[in-house]
Structures are given as structure tokens and as C-alpha cells.
Amino acid sequence: MKQSRYFAVVYMFVLTAVLSSMLIGLERLTRRQVKTNEQIAFERAVLAVFPQIEIKSAAEIHPVFTRDFVLSDSGAYEYRPSGQLAGYVLPFEGPGFWAPIKGVVGIGMDQKTMTGIRFYEQAETPGLGARIVEPFFYEQFAEKSLTEGSRPVRIRPPSEAGGNDISAITGATQTCVRLEKLLNEAVVQWRVKLQEQGK
Amino acid sequence: MNGQTVTKPAKQIILDGLWYDNAIFRQILGICSTLAVTNNVLNTLVMCISLSLVTALSGMTVSALRNWTPRSVRMMVQTLIIAFFVIIVDILLRAYWPEMSRNLGPYVGLIITNCIVMGRCEAFAGTNRPWPSFLDGLFSGLGYSVVLLAIAAFRELLGMGTILGFAMPYFSTHWDKWIIMVMPPGGFFVLAMVLWLCRSVEIKRKS
Amino acid sequence: MPTAGNFSSEIWLAVVTCFAAVFTQNILLSYFLGMCSFVSVSKEVKTAAGLGLAVVVVITATSILNWMAYWWVLVPLGLEFYRFILFIIIIAAFVQLLEMVIDRYSPALYLALGIFLPLITVNCAVLGSVLWMVIRNYSFVVSVGFGLGSGLGWMMAIVAMAGIRQRLDESKIPAGLRGPGITLIIAGIMALAFIGFTGVLQ
């Protein structure tokens, strides 16, 4: 063990190199899978906001998405089944209570009525904030309209929620407050862009 | 130190890991990385399996390399090996179970600083053959998992009325859900109760 | 790289994030990070304050270093998955360096902080807050605020706990609950109290 100091350095170097190259190899192998997962989650959410779209198997998602949806300059996707404009899908994202919340909201031809909403990425508290992905919550958005002004969507406590309001989830006030904020920001921004383009 | 092997029968290794040296209620070690996800049994289960596998495999690797590893860089080598296995778990989860990977957030990565993993590598794997080190790591991890799963089952049942997401009779219908159980204070309280119970049993047994 | 707004709004966001990390999302009381040393080193206020201070310094500094390492090195190279190893190396190296510097220039400070430094490398609060910072895509200024807040929040929790535990010394506590058990119950009550801060920030 005379050259132990050099040996230690070489040893660390070799070990690090061997382990790192194994990791890089594994990551490269799975990278495409990760990308596909993200893309499919997003596309699945987009298709789900229009109740009229029926998807029979997961294999259909990507073809239907690429056929019927076009990204427009306003930041929203235009839903064009058979070429005719039939609605918009506005993606939104922002900080939730724990980690970012990402989702898409479907908006009808009138640019006012929501057709549905889905969240494809979130990590809110299980049993509380994470319930935004449950039907009882997201189904409320369908058919509600986006009001004028800076607060097009209102998420309010169930006891105070009016006809056009969304009932918040009890115990998940923070998630709901943040969700409302980031959703409204996205809608307001979209409106500004639409106006600029004179649509 | 190098080359010496302490022989300990497999049965003893298993019992030590599960009860006599149980990391949680004996040593209060390594709770940080998992306690936060114990409001949901499934998340806890995945965390516990990951932790047990990482502990076992890093123990085995550290042990296999023990005769070549210079003492001066021992800790660095251990950290490197542990991080290696944690990253593998992270990559696999991200590729094949993206939702779980998001639910666990930073907690998978925090297995690296979990005192149990490092503790077993240092205390056991450094002086034992690979196979016993593997067993030791696995059962230390399992001893830890049993406690955390008990906590998680309790929290999910009382807080949401479900276990593993399945609605439980009575709890999902007539039970007034204790939201506090799903929130952080619930984790502290339930862990304290588990500690109290296990330690009381131990005190009884000794006297 | 996380996009930054204009400077003053960034600063404001950093202040808010810092405040949130101390009160509404305390790294220990809501994320359970740094529990091991929290349970074992909270017996005396003076020691707890020393460790707490060391944690504040280390988290803030390593947030800066790790932010740069992640967004300037790992992301351009497409090696994000490598962050665990890099972060832990940076934290360990920084702690080592800090220990040497303090030892050299301020023996008094070394006596106060030095003994805690080795404990910090394996404190999950440090790695945890760095990982949160990356997951949440904080911009640089906000990351600094978040790091500082996490450290301060952790320090506040451990000092408060030590103060309470000193008072408990003479209380009659069931044998099985003594030590860690009662500490966790108190931590639970503190966490409950901190939930009261939720909603302060909108």
C-alpha cells in the first residue's frame, strides 16, 4: 500500500467513470420513453377536454392529436376536426402548493364557454389538493363560462359558490387559490393575444 | 479491517434488522426521506421498496469492493455507490411510472442522505461478505418499511377512508374523515404513537 | 433555464418565497426534512442555535452553488439525472471548505459551529431544499430566498423545540414516550400551529 495516495485517486476516478457511464447508458436507453410519456400525457389531456372526442385505445391518441389539433400564435391549440375550427385548447402551468401544476382547458367556439379541463401534471397533497384530478372536481368546469375581467374563473368555497363558480375542495384551499390564479393568468394572456391578432 | 469477516447467522441478521436493531424505533434514523409520503400507502410502499433495494444492493457492492477500497476514500466511495443505485431507481421510475415519480418528488433522491443506507454500509458491509451484506441491507430496509407502512395505513385509513386507494367499508362511508391525518401534523403524531408502543413493549420485555 | 421577470418583481418574489419557506411551508414541519438531527440535537437551546445557524449558512450557500451547477452545467449537457451525485458532492465539498476556513480564521466561531458541520452533509434539509428548488424551477434570486428561508425555518423549529424540551426535563413523561416520542408529539403540535399561517400569503 505504498502508493496508496495515488491509488486512492485513481480508484475513485475509475469507479466514478465506470458508474457514471453505466448511468448515462441507462438514461439514454430510457430517454425516449420519458419523452413519450410526457407527450402522451399531454395529448391525452387535450383530447379529454372535448367530450365529443372518443378515444378507444391509447394507440389512437397520437394520430388523432396530430390530425385534429393545430398550435396557433395565440398560445392555444385550435381544434379543427376535418379542417373546421371547433374550439380551442389552452395549456396552462404554474406553481401549485408543492410542485408545478400543468393542465389544459378546452374552450368553445364562442371563446367563452369551457368545454372541460384536465390536469396532466401535479403533485399536490394526496387526499386533498391531489383531488383536482378527480372527476367530481374537474367536471365542474364543463359548460361554465369565462367572465370578462381579470378573474374569468372563480373557485370559491362550496358554501359560497354561485351558479357560474367552481366549488373548491375542502382542506385544499391553497391548491385551489393557486390553481385559480394560474388558470386566470393563462386565460387573460390568451385574450390579450387574441385581441392583438384581431380575432 | 480489510479481509476480516465477522460471521453472523442469516437468521440473526434478519431478526436484528426487523426488531432488535430496528432503525426507526431503536435508533430514530432515516425517517426524513419517507415520513413525508406516509399519507398514502402506495407512495410509501414504493419508497420502502426502493429504500430496501438501495440499501441491499449498495451494501452488497460496498462489501464486494471492500478489499480494494482505500480507507481514506471509504465514505466517498459509499456515497457514490448509494447515489448510483438511487439514480437507477429514479431513472426507472421516471421512464416507467411517471406519476409515481412525480408524487414522490424529491424524496427518492433523499434516499442518498438516509442515515440507514449509509449506516448499514459503514457498520456492516465494510466488514462482511457480499451475500450477508445484501441480507442485512434488505432486512434493515424491511424493518423500516414495516413501521412506515403501518403509519401510512393508519393515516390513509383515518384521513381518506381508503387503503391503497380502495374504499374501506365503514371508513369511506360513515367515518368523518380526519383531514389532519393527511396533513403533516398527522405524520408526527402517528410516528410518536408507534414509537411509544414499540418502546413500551420493549421496556416490558426487559423488566 | 427558469425565466426571470424584471428585477424588482424577482426580489419581491424571493422575499415572499423566503417568508413562505419559514412559515407556511416549513422544511421541517411540513416536509419532514432534517428530522434525524432535529430529534437528536434539540436538547439544549445553545447547541440547537449553533447547528441551526450552520444549516442556514450551508443551505443558502449551496442553493447558490447548486443552482449554478444545475442550470449552467447539467441542463446544457442533458445530464439532469446526474444531479443527485453532483449536489451531494457540492454540499460535502462546501461543508469541508467552510470547516477549514472557519478553523483557520476564527477559532471562536469554529468552537461554536465547527463541531456541527460534519453533521450537515447528511442533513436531508440541505439536499431536500436544493431538490425542491430544482423541481419548482425557481429562478436564481428566488432560489437564494428559498434557501435562506428554508434554513431560517429549520433553525427556528429546532431552537423552539430545544426551548420546549429544556422545560420538559422535570416533567413526568411515560417511560416509553421519553426522548424521541415526546419530541415528535411536540413537533406535531408545532406543525399544527404552523398550519395557521397558511393563507397569509396569497
PDB file of C-alpha atoms in Angstrom, chain C:
ATOM      1  CA  MET C   1     -33.415  27.925 -17.511  1.00  0.00           C
ATOM      2  CA  PRO C   2     -36.227  29.348 -15.375  1.00  0.00           C
ATOM      3  CA  THR C   3     -37.204  32.677 -16.834  1.00  0.00           C
ATOM      4  CA  ALA C   4     -36.754  35.673 -14.612  1.00  0.00           C
ATOM      5  CA  GLY C   5     -39.093  38.659 -14.645  1.00  0.00           C
ATOM      6  CA  ASN C   6     -37.871  42.176 -14.001  1.00  0.00           C
ATOM      7  CA  PHE C   7     -35.534  42.659 -11.091  1.00  0.00           C
ATOM      8  CA  SER C   8     -37.810  44.293  -8.531  1.00  0.00           C
ATOM      9  CA  SER C   9     -40.581  41.748  -9.002  1.00  0.00           C
ATOM     10  CA  GLU C  10     -37.961  38.997  -8.694  1.00  0.00           C
ATOM     11  CA  ILE C  11     -36.758  40.427  -5.410  1.00  0.00           C
ATOM     12  CA  TRP C  12     -40.316  40.665  -4.156  1.00  0.00           C
ATOM     13  CA  LEU C  13     -40.977  37.076  -5.202  1.00  0.00           C
ATOM     14  CA  ALA C  14     -37.802  35.995  -3.413  1.00  0.00           C
ATOM     15  CA  VAL C  15     -38.919  37.725  -0.218  1.00  0.00           C
ATOM     16  CA  VAL C  16     -42.322  36.080  -0.412  1.00  0.00           C
ATOM     17  CA  THR C  17     -40.770  32.680  -1.110  1.00  0.00           C
ATOM     18  CA  CYS C  18     -38.399  33.124   1.811  1.00  0.00           C
ATOM     19  CA  PHE C  19     -41.273  34.008   4.104  1.00  0.00           C
ATOM     20  CA  ALA C  20     -43.283  31.065   2.843  1.00  0.00           C
ATOM     21  CA  ALA C  21     -40.368  28.685   3.409  1.00  0.00           C
ATOM     22  CA  VAL C  22     -40.136  29.818   7.025  1.00  0.00           C
ATOM     23  CA  PHE C  23     -43.808  29.842   7.933  1.00  0.00           C
ATOM     24  CA  THR C  24     -46.289  28.259   5.576  1.00  0.00           C
ATOM     25  CA  GLN C  25     -44.098  25.527   4.114  1.00  0.00           C
ATOM     26  CA  ASN C  26     -41.545  24.986   6.819  1.00  0.00           C
ATOM     27  CA  ILE C  27     -38.995  22.485   5.596  1.00  0.00           C
ATOM     28  CA  LEU C  28     -39.122  20.514   8.820  1.00  0.00           C
ATOM     29  CA  LEU C  29     -42.695  20.871   9.956  1.00  0.00           C
ATOM     30  CA  SER C  30     -44.353  20.332   6.600  1.00  0.00           C
ATOM     31  CA  TYR C  31     -41.748  18.410   4.623  1.00  0.00           C
ATOM     32  CA  PHE C  32     -40.190  16.376   7.437  1.00  0.00           C
ATOM     33  CA  LEU C  33     -36.682  17.140   6.249  1.00  0.00           C
ATOM     34  CA  GLY C  34     -33.772  17.151   8.658  1.00  0.00           C
ATOM     35  CA  MET C  35     -35.587  15.051  11.225  1.00  0.00           C
ATOM     36  CA  CYS C  36     -32.622  12.983  12.425  1.00  0.00           C
ATOM     37  CA  SER C  37     -30.624  15.886  13.790  1.00  0.00           C
ATOM     38  CA  PHE C  38     -33.833  17.636  14.816  1.00  0.00           C
ATOM     39  CA  VAL C  39     -34.665  14.785  17.183  1.00  0.00           C
ATOM     40  CA  SER C  40     -31.157  14.185  18.472  1.00  0.00           C
ATOM     41  CA  VAL C  41     -29.706  17.709  18.782  1.00  0.00           C
ATOM     42  CA  SER C  42     -32.695  19.554  20.215  1.00  0.00           C
ATOM     43  CA  LYS C  43     -31.900  19.034  23.873  1.00  0.00           C
ATOM     44  CA  GLU C  44     -30.334  22.414  24.540  1.00  0.00           C
ATOM     45  CA  VAL C  45     -31.085  25.837  23.105  1.00  0.00           C
ATOM     46  CA  LYS C  46     -27.459  26.879  22.698  1.00  0.00           C
ATOM     47  CA  THR C  47     -26.440  23.804  20.731  1.00  0.00           C
ATOM     48  CA  ALA C  48     -29.616  23.923  18.690  1.00  0.00           C
ATOM     49  CA  ALA C  49     -28.973  27.552  17.772  1.00  0.00           C
ATOM     50  CA  GLY C  50     -25.406  26.704  16.735  1.00  0.00           C
ATOM     51  CA  LEU C  51     -26.485  23.873  14.484  1.00  0.00           C
ATOM     52  CA  GLY C  52     -29.361  25.951  13.159  1.00  0.00           C
ATOM     53  CA  LEU C  53     -27.027  28.772  12.204  1.00  0.00           C
ATOM     54  CA  ALA C  54     -24.671  26.382  10.454  1.00  0.00           C
ATOM     55  CA  VAL C  55     -27.614  24.973   8.498  1.00  0.00           C
ATOM     56  CA  VAL C  56     -28.725  28.470   7.447  1.00  0.00           C
ATOM     57  CA  VAL C  57     -25.249  29.243   6.096  1.00  0.00           C
ATOM     58  CA  VAL C  58     -24.864  25.909   4.315  1.00  0.00           C
ATOM     59  CA  ILE C  59     -28.331  25.818   2.720  1.00  0.00           C
ATOM     60  CA  THR C  60     -28.106  29.377   1.445  1.00  0.00           C
ATOM     61  CA  ALA C  61     -24.620  28.932   0.003  1.00  0.00           C
ATOM     62  CA  THR C  62     -25.254  25.517  -1.514  1.00  0.00           C
ATOM     63  CA  SER C  63     -28.503  26.726  -3.062  1.00  0.00           C
ATOM     64  CA  ILE C  64     -26.463  29.262  -4.995  1.00  0.00           C
ATOM     65  CA  LEU C  65     -23.752  26.783  -5.983  1.00  0.00           C
ATOM     66  CA  ASN C  66     -26.146  24.026  -6.903  1.00  0.00           C
ATOM     67  CA  TRP C  67     -28.369  26.367  -8.870  1.00  0.00           C
ATOM     68  CA  MET C  68     -25.403  27.349 -10.995  1.00  0.00           C
ATOM     69  CA  ALA C  69     -24.209  23.774 -11.336  1.00  0.00           C
ATOM     70  CA  TYR C  70     -27.647  22.564 -12.386  1.00  0.00           C
ATOM     71  CA  TRP C  71     -28.746  25.251 -14.818  1.00  0.00           C
ATOM     72  CA  TRP C  72     -25.357  26.126 -16.250  1.00  0.00           C
ATOM     73  CA  VAL C  73     -23.730  22.703 -16.406  1.00  0.00           C
ATOM     74  CA  LEU C  74     -26.124  19.780 -16.109  1.00  0.00           C
ATOM     75  CA  VAL C  75     -29.050  21.124 -18.127  1.00  0.00           C
ATOM     76  CA  PRO C  76     -26.987  22.244 -21.154  1.00  0.00           C
ATOM     77  CA  LEU C  77     -25.290  18.849 -21.154  1.00  0.00           C
ATOM     78  CA  GLY C  78     -28.591  16.998 -20.798  1.00  0.00           C
ATOM     79  CA  LEU C  79     -27.384  15.259 -17.646  1.00  0.00           C
ATOM     80  CA  GLU C  80     -30.186  16.285 -15.277  1.00  0.00           C
ATOM     81  CA  PHE C  81     -30.407  12.788 -13.843  1.00  0.00           C
ATOM     82  CA  TYR C  82     -26.855  13.196 -12.565  1.00  0.00           C
ATOM     83  CA  ARG C  83     -27.948  15.921 -10.155  1.00  0.00           C
ATOM     84  CA  PHE C  84     -28.093  13.714  -7.065  1.00  0.00           C
ATOM     85  CA  ILE C  85     -24.387  12.912  -7.229  1.00  0.00           C
ATOM     86  CA  LEU C  86     -23.354  16.427  -8.163  1.00  0.00           C
ATOM     87  CA  PHE C  87     -25.458  18.065  -5.450  1.00  0.00           C
ATOM     88  CA  ILE C  88     -24.183  15.819  -2.707  1.00  0.00           C
ATOM     89  CA  ILE C  89     -20.576  16.325  -3.821  1.00  0.00           C
ATOM     90  CA  ILE C  90     -21.024  20.100  -3.876  1.00  0.00           C
ATOM     91  CA  ILE C  91     -22.638  20.076  -0.456  1.00  0.00           C
ATOM     92  CA  ALA C  92     -19.923  17.856   1.022  1.00  0.00           C
ATOM     93  CA  ALA C  93     -17.134  19.898  -0.549  1.00  0.00           C
ATOM     94  CA  PHE C  94     -18.639  23.179   0.593  1.00  0.00           C
ATOM     95  CA  VAL C  95     -19.054  21.944   4.146  1.00  0.00           C
ATOM     96  CA  GLN C  96     -15.467  20.712   4.192  1.00  0.00           C
ATOM     97  CA  LEU C  97     -14.199  24.011   2.849  1.00  0.00           C
ATOM     98  CA  LEU C  98     -16.251  26.032   5.302  1.00  0.00           C
ATOM     99  CA  GLU C  99     -14.903  23.947   8.146  1.00  0.00           C
ATOM    100  CA  MET C 100     -11.328  24.604   7.062  1.00  0.00           C
ATOM    101  CA  VAL C 101     -11.875  28.324   6.593  1.00  0.00           C
ATOM    102  CA  ILE C 102     -13.589  28.777   9.939  1.00  0.00           C
ATOM    103  CA  ASP C 103     -10.935  26.735  11.680  1.00  0.00           C
ATOM    104  CA  ARG C 104      -8.222  28.889  10.159  1.00  0.00           C
ATOM    105  CA  TYR C 105      -9.639  32.353  10.707  1.00  0.00           C
ATOM    106  CA  SER C 106     -11.995  32.221  13.616  1.00  0.00           C
ATOM    107  CA  PRO C 107     -11.307  29.705  16.361  1.00  0.00           C
ATOM    108  CA  ALA C 108     -14.190  31.114  18.398  1.00  0.00           C
ATOM    109  CA  LEU C 109     -16.647  30.562  15.572  1.00  0.00           C
ATOM    110  CA  TYR C 110     -15.121  27.161  14.990  1.00  0.00           C
ATOM    111  CA  LEU C 111     -15.880  26.181  18.553  1.00  0.00           C
ATOM    112  CA  ALA C 112     -19.448  27.376  18.109  1.00  0.00           C
ATOM    113  CA  LEU C 113     -20.179  25.997  14.631  1.00  0.00           C
ATOM    114  CA  GLY C 114     -17.336  23.706  13.631  1.00  0.00           C
ATOM    115  CA  ILE C 115     -18.481  20.675  15.534  1.00  0.00           C
ATOM    116  CA  PHE C 116     -21.829  20.723  13.752  1.00  0.00           C
ATOM    117  CA  LEU C 117     -20.514  20.995  10.253  1.00  0.00           C
ATOM    118  CA  PRO C 118     -19.844  17.288   9.667  1.00  0.00           C
ATOM    119  CA  LEU C 119     -23.451  16.611  10.716  1.00  0.00           C
ATOM    120  CA  ILE C 120     -24.754  18.843   7.985  1.00  0.00           C
ATOM    121  CA  THR C 121     -23.612  16.960   4.904  1.00  0.00           C
ATOM    122  CA  VAL C 122     -26.068  14.216   5.709  1.00  0.00           C
ATOM    123  CA  ASN C 123     -28.809  16.584   6.847  1.00  0.00           C
ATOM    124  CA  CYS C 124     -31.617  15.945   4.399  1.00  0.00           C
ATOM    125  CA  ALA C 125     -32.864  19.502   4.810  1.00  0.00           C
ATOM    126  CA  VAL C 126     -29.927  20.701   2.726  1.00  0.00           C
ATOM    127  CA  LEU C 127     -30.273  18.239  -0.148  1.00  0.00           C
ATOM    128  CA  GLY C 128     -34.056  18.401   0.121  1.00  0.00           C
ATOM    129  CA  SER C 129     -34.320  22.147  -0.280  1.00  0.00           C
ATOM    130  CA  VAL C 130     -31.930  22.058  -3.217  1.00  0.00           C
ATOM    131  CA  LEU C 131     -34.039  19.376  -4.903  1.00  0.00           C
ATOM    132  CA  TRP C 132     -37.248  21.344  -4.301  1.00  0.00           C
ATOM    133  CA  MET C 133     -35.601  24.382  -5.819  1.00  0.00           C
ATOM    134  CA  VAL C 134     -34.850  22.455  -8.999  1.00  0.00           C
ATOM    135  CA  ILE C 135     -38.245  20.731  -9.193  1.00  0.00           C
ATOM    136  CA  ARG C 136     -40.049  24.024  -8.815  1.00  0.00           C
ATOM    137  CA  ASN C 137     -37.944  25.781 -11.449  1.00  0.00           C
ATOM    138  CA  TYR C 138     -37.064  28.710  -9.211  1.00  0.00           C
ATOM    139  CA  SER C 139     -35.084  31.497 -10.809  1.00  0.00           C
ATOM    140  CA  PHE C 140     -31.719  32.405  -9.286  1.00  0.00           C
ATOM    141  CA  VAL C 141     -32.864  35.216  -6.999  1.00  0.00           C
ATOM    142  CA  VAL C 142     -35.879  33.239  -5.824  1.00  0.00           C
ATOM    143  CA  SER C 143     -33.647  30.224  -5.129  1.00  0.00           C
ATOM    144  CA  VAL C 144     -31.484  32.299  -2.832  1.00  0.00           C
ATOM    145  CA  GLY C 145     -34.588  33.493  -0.991  1.00  0.00           C
ATOM    146  CA  PHE C 146     -35.900  29.961  -0.779  1.00  0.00           C
ATOM    147  CA  GLY C 147     -32.577  28.602   0.522  1.00  0.00           C
ATOM    148  CA  LEU C 148     -32.346  31.304   3.162  1.00  0.00           C
ATOM    149  CA  GLY C 149     -35.964  30.760   4.188  1.00  0.00           C
ATOM    150  CA  SER C 150     -35.553  27.003   4.422  1.00  0.00           C
ATOM    151  CA  GLY C 151     -32.523  27.413   6.643  1.00  0.00           C
ATOM    152  CA  LEU C 152     -34.175  30.003   8.860  1.00  0.00           C
ATOM    153  CA  GLY C 153     -37.321  27.910   9.122  1.00  0.00           C
ATOM    154  CA  TRP C 154     -35.341  24.860  10.154  1.00  0.00           C
ATOM    155  CA  MET C 155     -33.363  26.877  12.689  1.00  0.00           C
ATOM    156  CA  MET C 156     -36.495  28.378  14.155  1.00  0.00           C
ATOM    157  CA  ALA C 157     -38.104  24.979  14.538  1.00  0.00           C
ATOM    158  CA  ILE C 158     -35.112  23.370  16.228  1.00  0.00           C
ATOM    159  CA  VAL C 159     -34.488  26.306  18.591  1.00  0.00           C
ATOM    160  CA  ALA C 160     -38.146  26.398  19.603  1.00  0.00           C
ATOM    161  CA  MET C 161     -38.087  22.657  20.147  1.00  0.00           C
ATOM    162  CA  ALA C 162     -34.955  22.857  22.283  1.00  0.00           C
ATOM    163  CA  GLY C 163     -36.544  25.585  24.406  1.00  0.00           C
ATOM    164  CA  ILE C 164     -39.606  23.428  24.988  1.00  0.00           C
ATOM    165  CA  ARG C 165     -37.577  20.310  25.723  1.00  0.00           C
ATOM    166  CA  GLN C 166     -35.460  22.086  28.330  1.00  0.00           C
ATOM    167  CA  ARG C 167     -38.654  22.856  30.160  1.00  0.00           C
ATOM    168  CA  LEU C 168     -39.791  19.269  29.877  1.00  0.00           C
ATOM    169  CA  ASP C 169     -36.791  17.942  31.749  1.00  0.00           C
ATOM    170  CA  GLU C 170     -38.618  17.900  35.031  1.00  0.00           C
ATOM    171  CA  SER C 171     -41.993  16.789  33.767  1.00  0.00           C
ATOM    172  CA  LYS C 172     -43.294  13.314  34.325  1.00  0.00           C
ATOM    173  CA  ILE C 173     -43.499  11.600  30.973  1.00  0.00           C
ATOM    174  CA  PRO C 174     -44.412   7.921  30.444  1.00  0.00           C
ATOM    175  CA  ALA C 175     -41.219   5.889  30.065  1.00  0.00           C
ATOM    176  CA  GLY C 176     -41.949   4.734  26.534  1.00  0.00           C
ATOM    177  CA  LEU C 177     -42.605   8.252  25.346  1.00  0.00           C
ATOM    178  CA  ARG C 178     -39.482   9.861  26.760  1.00  0.00           C
ATOM    179  CA  GLY C 179     -36.953  11.330  24.347  1.00  0.00           C
ATOM    180  CA  PRO C 180     -37.909  10.989  20.688  1.00  0.00           C
ATOM    181  CA  GLY C 181     -41.558  10.155  21.344  1.00  0.00           C
ATOM    182  CA  ILE C 182     -42.435  13.342  23.145  1.00  0.00           C
ATOM    183  CA  THR C 183     -40.265  15.346  20.742  1.00  0.00           C
ATOM    184  CA  LEU C 184     -42.368  14.118  17.845  1.00  0.00           C
ATOM    185  CA  ILE C 185     -45.612  14.929  19.603  1.00  0.00           C
ATOM    186  CA  ILE C 186     -44.414  18.455  20.274  1.00  0.00           C
ATOM    187  CA  ALA C 187     -43.278  18.731  16.677  1.00  0.00           C
ATOM    188  CA  GLY C 188     -46.771  17.668  15.649  1.00  0.00           C
ATOM    189  CA  ILE C 189     -48.319  20.389  17.769  1.00  0.00           C
ATOM    190  CA  MET C 190     -45.891  22.923  16.321  1.00  0.00           C
ATOM    191  CA  ALA C 191     -46.778  21.766  12.818  1.00  0.00           C
ATOM    192  CA  LEU C 192     -50.427  22.208  13.713  1.00  0.00           C
ATOM    193  CA  ALA C 193     -49.743  25.744  14.883  1.00  0.00           C
ATOM    194  CA  PHE C 194     -47.848  26.488  11.668  1.00  0.00           C
ATOM    195  CA  ILE C 195     -50.820  25.407   9.586  1.00  0.00           C
ATOM    196  CA  GLY C 196     -52.372  28.551  10.983  1.00  0.00           C
ATOM    197  CA  PHE C 197     -50.014  30.556   8.777  1.00  0.00           C
ATOM    198  CA  THR C 198     -51.418  29.021   5.594  1.00  0.00           C
ATOM    199  CA  GLY C 199     -53.339  31.628   3.711  1.00  0.00           C
ATOM    200  CA  VAL C 200     -51.217  34.500   4.965  1.00  0.00           C
ATOM    201  CA  LEU C 201     -49.646  34.513   1.516  1.00  0.00           C
ATOM    202  CA  GLN C 202     -51.905  34.569  -1.477  1.00  0.00           C
TER     203      GLN C 202
END
